[in-house]
Every structure is written in C-alpha cells, then in structure tokens.
mmCIF file of C-alpha atoms in Angstrom:
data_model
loop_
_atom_site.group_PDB
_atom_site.id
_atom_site.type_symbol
_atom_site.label_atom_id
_atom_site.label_comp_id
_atom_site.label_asym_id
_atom_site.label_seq_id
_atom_site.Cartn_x
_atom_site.Cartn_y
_atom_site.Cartn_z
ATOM 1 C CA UNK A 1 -12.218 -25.294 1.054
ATOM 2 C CA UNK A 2 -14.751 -22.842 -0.508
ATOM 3 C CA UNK A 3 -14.228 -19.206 1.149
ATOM 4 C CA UNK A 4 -17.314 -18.083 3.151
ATOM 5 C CA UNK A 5 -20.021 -15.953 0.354
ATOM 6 C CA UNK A 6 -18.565 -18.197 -2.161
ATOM 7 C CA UNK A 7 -21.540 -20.201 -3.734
ATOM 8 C CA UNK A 8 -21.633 -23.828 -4.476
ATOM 9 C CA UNK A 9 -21.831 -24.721 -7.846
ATOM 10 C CA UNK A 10 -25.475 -26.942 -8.906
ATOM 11 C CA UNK A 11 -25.394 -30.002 -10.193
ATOM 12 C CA UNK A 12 -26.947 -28.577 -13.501
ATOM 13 C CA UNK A 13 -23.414 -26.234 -13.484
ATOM 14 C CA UNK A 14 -21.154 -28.928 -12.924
ATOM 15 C CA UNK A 15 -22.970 -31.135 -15.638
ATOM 16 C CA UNK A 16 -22.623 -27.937 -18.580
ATOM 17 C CA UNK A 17 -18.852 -28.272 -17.614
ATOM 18 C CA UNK A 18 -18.528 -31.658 -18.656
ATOM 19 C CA UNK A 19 -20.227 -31.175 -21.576
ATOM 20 C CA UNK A 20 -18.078 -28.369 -21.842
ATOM 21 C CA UNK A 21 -15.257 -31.318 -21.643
ATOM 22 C CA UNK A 22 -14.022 -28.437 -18.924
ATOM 23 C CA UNK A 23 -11.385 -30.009 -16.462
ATOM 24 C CA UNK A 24 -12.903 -27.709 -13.784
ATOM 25 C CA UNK A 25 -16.160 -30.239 -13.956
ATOM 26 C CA UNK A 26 -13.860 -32.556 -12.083
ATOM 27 C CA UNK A 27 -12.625 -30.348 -9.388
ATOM 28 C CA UNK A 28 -16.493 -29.243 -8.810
ATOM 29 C CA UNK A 29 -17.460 -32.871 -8.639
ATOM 30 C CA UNK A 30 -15.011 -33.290 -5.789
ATOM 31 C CA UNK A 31 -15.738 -29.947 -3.985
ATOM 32 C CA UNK A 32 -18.965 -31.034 -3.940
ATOM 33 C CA UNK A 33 -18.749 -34.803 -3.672
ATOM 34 C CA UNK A 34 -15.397 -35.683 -2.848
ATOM 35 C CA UNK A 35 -16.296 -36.510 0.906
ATOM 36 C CA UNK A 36 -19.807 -38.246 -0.006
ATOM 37 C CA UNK A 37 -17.555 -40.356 -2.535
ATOM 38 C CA UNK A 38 -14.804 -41.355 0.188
ATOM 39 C CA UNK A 39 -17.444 -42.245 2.858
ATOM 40 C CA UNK A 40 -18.974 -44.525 0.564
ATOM 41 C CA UNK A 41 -16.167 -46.058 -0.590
ATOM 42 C CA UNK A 42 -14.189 -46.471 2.850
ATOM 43 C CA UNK A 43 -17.131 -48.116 4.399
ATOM 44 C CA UNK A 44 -16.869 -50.772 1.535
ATOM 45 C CA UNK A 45 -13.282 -51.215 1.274
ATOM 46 C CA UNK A 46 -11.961 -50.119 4.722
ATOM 47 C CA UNK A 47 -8.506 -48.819 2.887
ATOM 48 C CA UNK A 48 -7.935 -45.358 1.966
ATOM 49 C CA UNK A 49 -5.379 -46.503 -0.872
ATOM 50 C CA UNK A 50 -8.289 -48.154 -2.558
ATOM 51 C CA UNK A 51 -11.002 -45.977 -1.759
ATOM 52 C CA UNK A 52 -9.304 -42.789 -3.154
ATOM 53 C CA UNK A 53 -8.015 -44.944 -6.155
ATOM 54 C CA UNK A 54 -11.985 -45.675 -6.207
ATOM 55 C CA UNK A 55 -12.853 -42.024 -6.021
ATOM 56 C CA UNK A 56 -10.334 -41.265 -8.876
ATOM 57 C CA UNK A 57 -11.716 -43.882 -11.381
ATOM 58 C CA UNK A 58 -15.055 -42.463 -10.364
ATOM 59 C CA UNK A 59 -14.554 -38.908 -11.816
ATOM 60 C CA UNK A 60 -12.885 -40.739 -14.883
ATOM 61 C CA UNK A 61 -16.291 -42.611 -15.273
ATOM 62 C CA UNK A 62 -17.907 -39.347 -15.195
ATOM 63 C CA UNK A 63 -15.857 -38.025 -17.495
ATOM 64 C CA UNK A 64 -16.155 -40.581 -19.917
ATOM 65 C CA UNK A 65 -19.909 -41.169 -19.826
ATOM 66 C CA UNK A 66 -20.683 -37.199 -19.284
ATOM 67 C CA UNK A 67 -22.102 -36.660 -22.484
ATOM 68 C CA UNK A 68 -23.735 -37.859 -23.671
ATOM 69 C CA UNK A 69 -25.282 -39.163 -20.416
ATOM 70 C CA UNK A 70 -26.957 -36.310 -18.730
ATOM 71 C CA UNK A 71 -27.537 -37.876 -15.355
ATOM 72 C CA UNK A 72 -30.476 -36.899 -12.956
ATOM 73 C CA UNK A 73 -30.098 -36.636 -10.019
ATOM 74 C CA UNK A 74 -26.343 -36.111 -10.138
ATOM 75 C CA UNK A 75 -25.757 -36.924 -6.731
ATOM 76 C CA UNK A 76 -27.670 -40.497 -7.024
ATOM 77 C CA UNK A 77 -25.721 -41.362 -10.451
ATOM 78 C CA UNK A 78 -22.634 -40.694 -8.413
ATOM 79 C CA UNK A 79 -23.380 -42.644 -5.776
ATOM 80 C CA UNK A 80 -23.997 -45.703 -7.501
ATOM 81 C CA UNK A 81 -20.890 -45.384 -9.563
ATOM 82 C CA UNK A 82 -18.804 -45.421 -6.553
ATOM 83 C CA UNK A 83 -20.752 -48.186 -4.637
ATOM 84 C CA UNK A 84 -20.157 -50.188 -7.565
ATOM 85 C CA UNK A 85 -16.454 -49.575 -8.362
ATOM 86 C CA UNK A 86 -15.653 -49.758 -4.646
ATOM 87 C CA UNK A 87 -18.003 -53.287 -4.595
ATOM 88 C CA UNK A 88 -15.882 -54.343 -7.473
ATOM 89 C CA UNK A 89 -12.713 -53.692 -6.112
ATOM 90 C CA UNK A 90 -13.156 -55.177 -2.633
ATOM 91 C CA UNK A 91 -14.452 -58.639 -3.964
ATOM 92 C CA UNK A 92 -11.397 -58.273 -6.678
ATOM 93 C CA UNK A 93 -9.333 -58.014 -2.878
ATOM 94 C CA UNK A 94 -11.395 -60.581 -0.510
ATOM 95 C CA UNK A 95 -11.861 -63.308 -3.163
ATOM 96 C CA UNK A 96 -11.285 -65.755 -1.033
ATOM 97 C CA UNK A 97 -11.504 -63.866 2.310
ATOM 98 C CA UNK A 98 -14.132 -62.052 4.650
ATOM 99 C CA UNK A 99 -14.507 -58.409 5.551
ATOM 100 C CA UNK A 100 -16.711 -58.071 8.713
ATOM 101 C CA UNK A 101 -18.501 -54.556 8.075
ATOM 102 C CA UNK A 102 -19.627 -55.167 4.713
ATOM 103 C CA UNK A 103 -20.108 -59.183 4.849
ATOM 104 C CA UNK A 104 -22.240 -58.335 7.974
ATOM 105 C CA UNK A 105 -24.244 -55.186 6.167
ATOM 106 C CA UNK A 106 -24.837 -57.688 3.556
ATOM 107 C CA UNK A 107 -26.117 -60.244 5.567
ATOM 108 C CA UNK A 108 -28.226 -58.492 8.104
ATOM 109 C CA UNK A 109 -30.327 -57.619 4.456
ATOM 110 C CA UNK A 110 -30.226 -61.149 2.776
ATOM 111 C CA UNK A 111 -32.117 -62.768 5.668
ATOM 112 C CA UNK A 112 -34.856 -60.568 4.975
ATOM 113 C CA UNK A 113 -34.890 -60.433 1.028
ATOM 114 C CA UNK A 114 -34.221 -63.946 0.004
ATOM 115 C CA UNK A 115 -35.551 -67.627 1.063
ATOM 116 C CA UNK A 116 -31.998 -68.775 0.631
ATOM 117 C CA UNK A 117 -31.964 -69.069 -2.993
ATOM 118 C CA UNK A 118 -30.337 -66.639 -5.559
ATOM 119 C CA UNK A 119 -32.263 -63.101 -6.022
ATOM 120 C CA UNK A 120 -32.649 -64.237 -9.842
ATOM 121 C CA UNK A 121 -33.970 -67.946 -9.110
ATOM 122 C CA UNK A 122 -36.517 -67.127 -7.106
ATOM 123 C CA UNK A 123 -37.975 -63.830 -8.171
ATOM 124 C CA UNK A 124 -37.673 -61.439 -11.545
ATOM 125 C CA UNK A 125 -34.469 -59.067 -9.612
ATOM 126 C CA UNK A 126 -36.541 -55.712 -11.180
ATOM 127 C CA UNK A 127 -39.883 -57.144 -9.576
ATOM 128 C CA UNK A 128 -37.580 -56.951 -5.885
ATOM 129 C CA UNK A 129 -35.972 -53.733 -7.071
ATOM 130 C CA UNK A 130 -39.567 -52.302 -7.269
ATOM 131 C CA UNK A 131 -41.293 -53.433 -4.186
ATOM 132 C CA UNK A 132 -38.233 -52.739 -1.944
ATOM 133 C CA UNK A 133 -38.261 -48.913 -3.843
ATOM 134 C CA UNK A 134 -41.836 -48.945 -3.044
ATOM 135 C CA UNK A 135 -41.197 -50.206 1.024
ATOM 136 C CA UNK A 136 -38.587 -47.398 1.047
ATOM 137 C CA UNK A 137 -41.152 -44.452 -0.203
ATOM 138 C CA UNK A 138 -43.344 -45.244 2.426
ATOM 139 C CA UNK A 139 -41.434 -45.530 5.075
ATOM 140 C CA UNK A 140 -40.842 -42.344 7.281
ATOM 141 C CA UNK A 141 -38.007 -40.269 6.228
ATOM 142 C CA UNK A 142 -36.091 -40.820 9.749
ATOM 143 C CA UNK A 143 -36.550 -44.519 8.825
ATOM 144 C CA UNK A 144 -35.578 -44.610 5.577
ATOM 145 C CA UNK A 145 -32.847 -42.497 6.076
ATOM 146 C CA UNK A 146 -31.623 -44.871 8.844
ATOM 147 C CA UNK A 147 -32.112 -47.857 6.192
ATOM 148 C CA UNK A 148 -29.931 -46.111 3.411
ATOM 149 C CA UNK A 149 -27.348 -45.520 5.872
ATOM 150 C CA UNK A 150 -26.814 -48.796 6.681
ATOM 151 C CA UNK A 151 -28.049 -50.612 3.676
ATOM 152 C CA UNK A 152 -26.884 -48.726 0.541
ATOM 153 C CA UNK A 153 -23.938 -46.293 1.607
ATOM 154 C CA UNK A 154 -23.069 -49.123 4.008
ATOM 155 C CA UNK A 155 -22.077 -47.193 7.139
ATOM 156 C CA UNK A 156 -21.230 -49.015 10.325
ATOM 157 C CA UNK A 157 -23.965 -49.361 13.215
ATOM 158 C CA UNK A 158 -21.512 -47.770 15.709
ATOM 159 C CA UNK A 159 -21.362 -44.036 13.364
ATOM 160 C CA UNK A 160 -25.276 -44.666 12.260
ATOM 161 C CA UNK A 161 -25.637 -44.341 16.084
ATOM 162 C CA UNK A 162 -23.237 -41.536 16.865
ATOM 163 C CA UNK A 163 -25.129 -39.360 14.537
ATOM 164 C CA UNK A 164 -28.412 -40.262 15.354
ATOM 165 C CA UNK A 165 -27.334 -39.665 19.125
ATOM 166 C CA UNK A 166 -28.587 -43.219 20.016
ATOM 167 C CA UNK A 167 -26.799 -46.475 21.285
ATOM 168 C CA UNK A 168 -25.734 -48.804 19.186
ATOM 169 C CA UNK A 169 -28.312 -51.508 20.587
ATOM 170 C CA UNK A 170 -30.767 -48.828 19.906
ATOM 171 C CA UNK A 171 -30.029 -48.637 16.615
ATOM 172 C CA UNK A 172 -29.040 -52.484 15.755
ATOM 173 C CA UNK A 173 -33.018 -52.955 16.838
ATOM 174 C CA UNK A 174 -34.231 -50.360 14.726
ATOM 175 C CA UNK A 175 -32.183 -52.098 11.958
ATOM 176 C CA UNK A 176 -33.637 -54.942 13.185
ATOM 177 C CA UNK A 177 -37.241 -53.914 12.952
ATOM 178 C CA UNK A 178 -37.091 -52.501 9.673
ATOM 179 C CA UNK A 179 -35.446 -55.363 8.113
ATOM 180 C CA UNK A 180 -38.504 -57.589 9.292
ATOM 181 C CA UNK A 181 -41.245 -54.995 8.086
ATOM 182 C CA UNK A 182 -38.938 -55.538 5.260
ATOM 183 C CA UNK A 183 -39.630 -59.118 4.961
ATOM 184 C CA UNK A 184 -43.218 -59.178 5.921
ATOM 185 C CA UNK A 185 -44.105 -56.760 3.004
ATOM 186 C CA UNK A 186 -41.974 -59.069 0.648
ATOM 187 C CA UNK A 187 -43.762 -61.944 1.878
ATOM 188 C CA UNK A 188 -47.311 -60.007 1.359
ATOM 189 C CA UNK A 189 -46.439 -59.240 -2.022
ATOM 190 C CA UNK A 190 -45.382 -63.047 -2.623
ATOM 191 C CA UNK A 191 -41.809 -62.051 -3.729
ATOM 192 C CA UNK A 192 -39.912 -64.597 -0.976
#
C-alpha cells in the first residue's frame, strides 16, 4: 500500500523502467494493476491459484515484449494480455466441461453477434471488430461502461449491479437491451 502524499507512478514511468530492464517496472505494474489484473482474471477462471499464476505470467509477458513494444494505452495492452492468458488457461481446464459465469457472459453476446455460424464464415472478424468498436463509441459512457463490464472484463451481473446500485433484473435488462441495439446495428450494417 502506497503511503498517503506518495504519488502514483504514470504509465509513461513504469514503461522507461522496463526499458530500463528495471525489476521495479514489475512491482509498479502491480501497484498499479495488480487488482485490475486479478479481477479480470478471477471472473474468467473463478480460482485464485490460476488467476494469480495468470497475473504472474502476465508481468513476464510484459517483461518480455517491453521493448521493444512500447504499448499505448498501458492499461488496455494489459488488459488484453490477461483476458487472454486467463481465456487460455480456463479452456486448457474446462475442455470438456462448462463454467456457468463465463459460458453464460459468452453466450448472452453470441446471440446477438452471430447467425449461428462461426464469426470467420460469415463475416471478415476485423469488419465485426470495427462496427462493434464503432456501436461502443457511440453509446453513452454509463452504457458502455455497463457493456465492458460485463462483456470484456467479464464481471458477474450480481457485482455489475452492486456497483451500479441497481437490481440484478435491472441490470440483466439493460444487458438485455444493449445486446439487441447490438444486433439491430449489426443487422443494419449487413454483418449477421
């Protein structure tokens, strides 16, 4: 815990410590990050074994791709790196099994993205990427925000809720509606 006065470092500091190939770029990563990181990954894998083992391999990845990458925005390029290594690890774990919160997160989104065919069948993947980016930038922040919470750092309805200081039925409609405005621009732009 940082002692009150004490400034946090910027991601712009933390990156010139890599580069430095300074060992202190890792603790700054996880004074900064650490909880963002275990969130993420706990809401994937549901095991804090995993999801710390996650977070570890994490700051290794940073550490071997920091340089020469110079990521921007920090924050975003760490994000993704522990979505994916905490995706990869709980389908290495449910290969042949099914995890209700993320199964369900999953599906909730592939009912309104895809006319049951594979992502890469039926549209170009980076033409989808786009036009969901684009649905995301014009949505309200308090929306979008609610989407991203549910949708890319996977967090439960229940906690999306709690914060939000709604009910869960509340927010499972919201959800709800945004996932068909979702599918309704899609459709416009002929992508499903």
């Amino acid at each position: 815990m940082r002692s009150k006065g004490v400034k946090m470092m910027t991601d712009k500091e933390i990156i010139a410590l890599y580069f430095k190939r300074s060992e202190n770029a890792i603790e700054q990563t996880d004074e900064k990050y650490g909880r963002l990181c275990h969130s993420i990954s706990i809401n994937i894998l549901n095991d804090t074994r995993d999801s710390e083992e996650c977070v570890n391999d994490t700051y290794l990845t940073l550490w071997n791709k920091i340089p020469p990458k110079e990521p921007n925005p920090f924050k975003v390029y760490i994000c993704r790196i522990i979505k994916n290594l905490s995706l990869k690890k709980y389908e290495f774990n449910h290969a042949k099994k099914r995890n209700s919160a993320y199964e369900t997160s999953l599906d909730e989104l592939a009912e309104c993205v895809s006319d049951g065919t594979e992502a890469s069948d039926s549209v170009e993947f980076e033409e989808l990427r786009t036009a969901i980016n684009t649905f995301l930038s014009e949505l309200p922040e308090k929306k979008r925000i609610l989407f991203l919470r549910r949708y890319w750092f996977l967090q439960p309805v229940k906690e999306i809720a709690k914060d939000y200081g709604i009910t869960e039925k509340t927010a499972s409609m919201r959800l709800a509606r945004l996932r068909e405005k979702l599918q309704q621009y899609l459709q416009e732009k002929e992508l499903i």
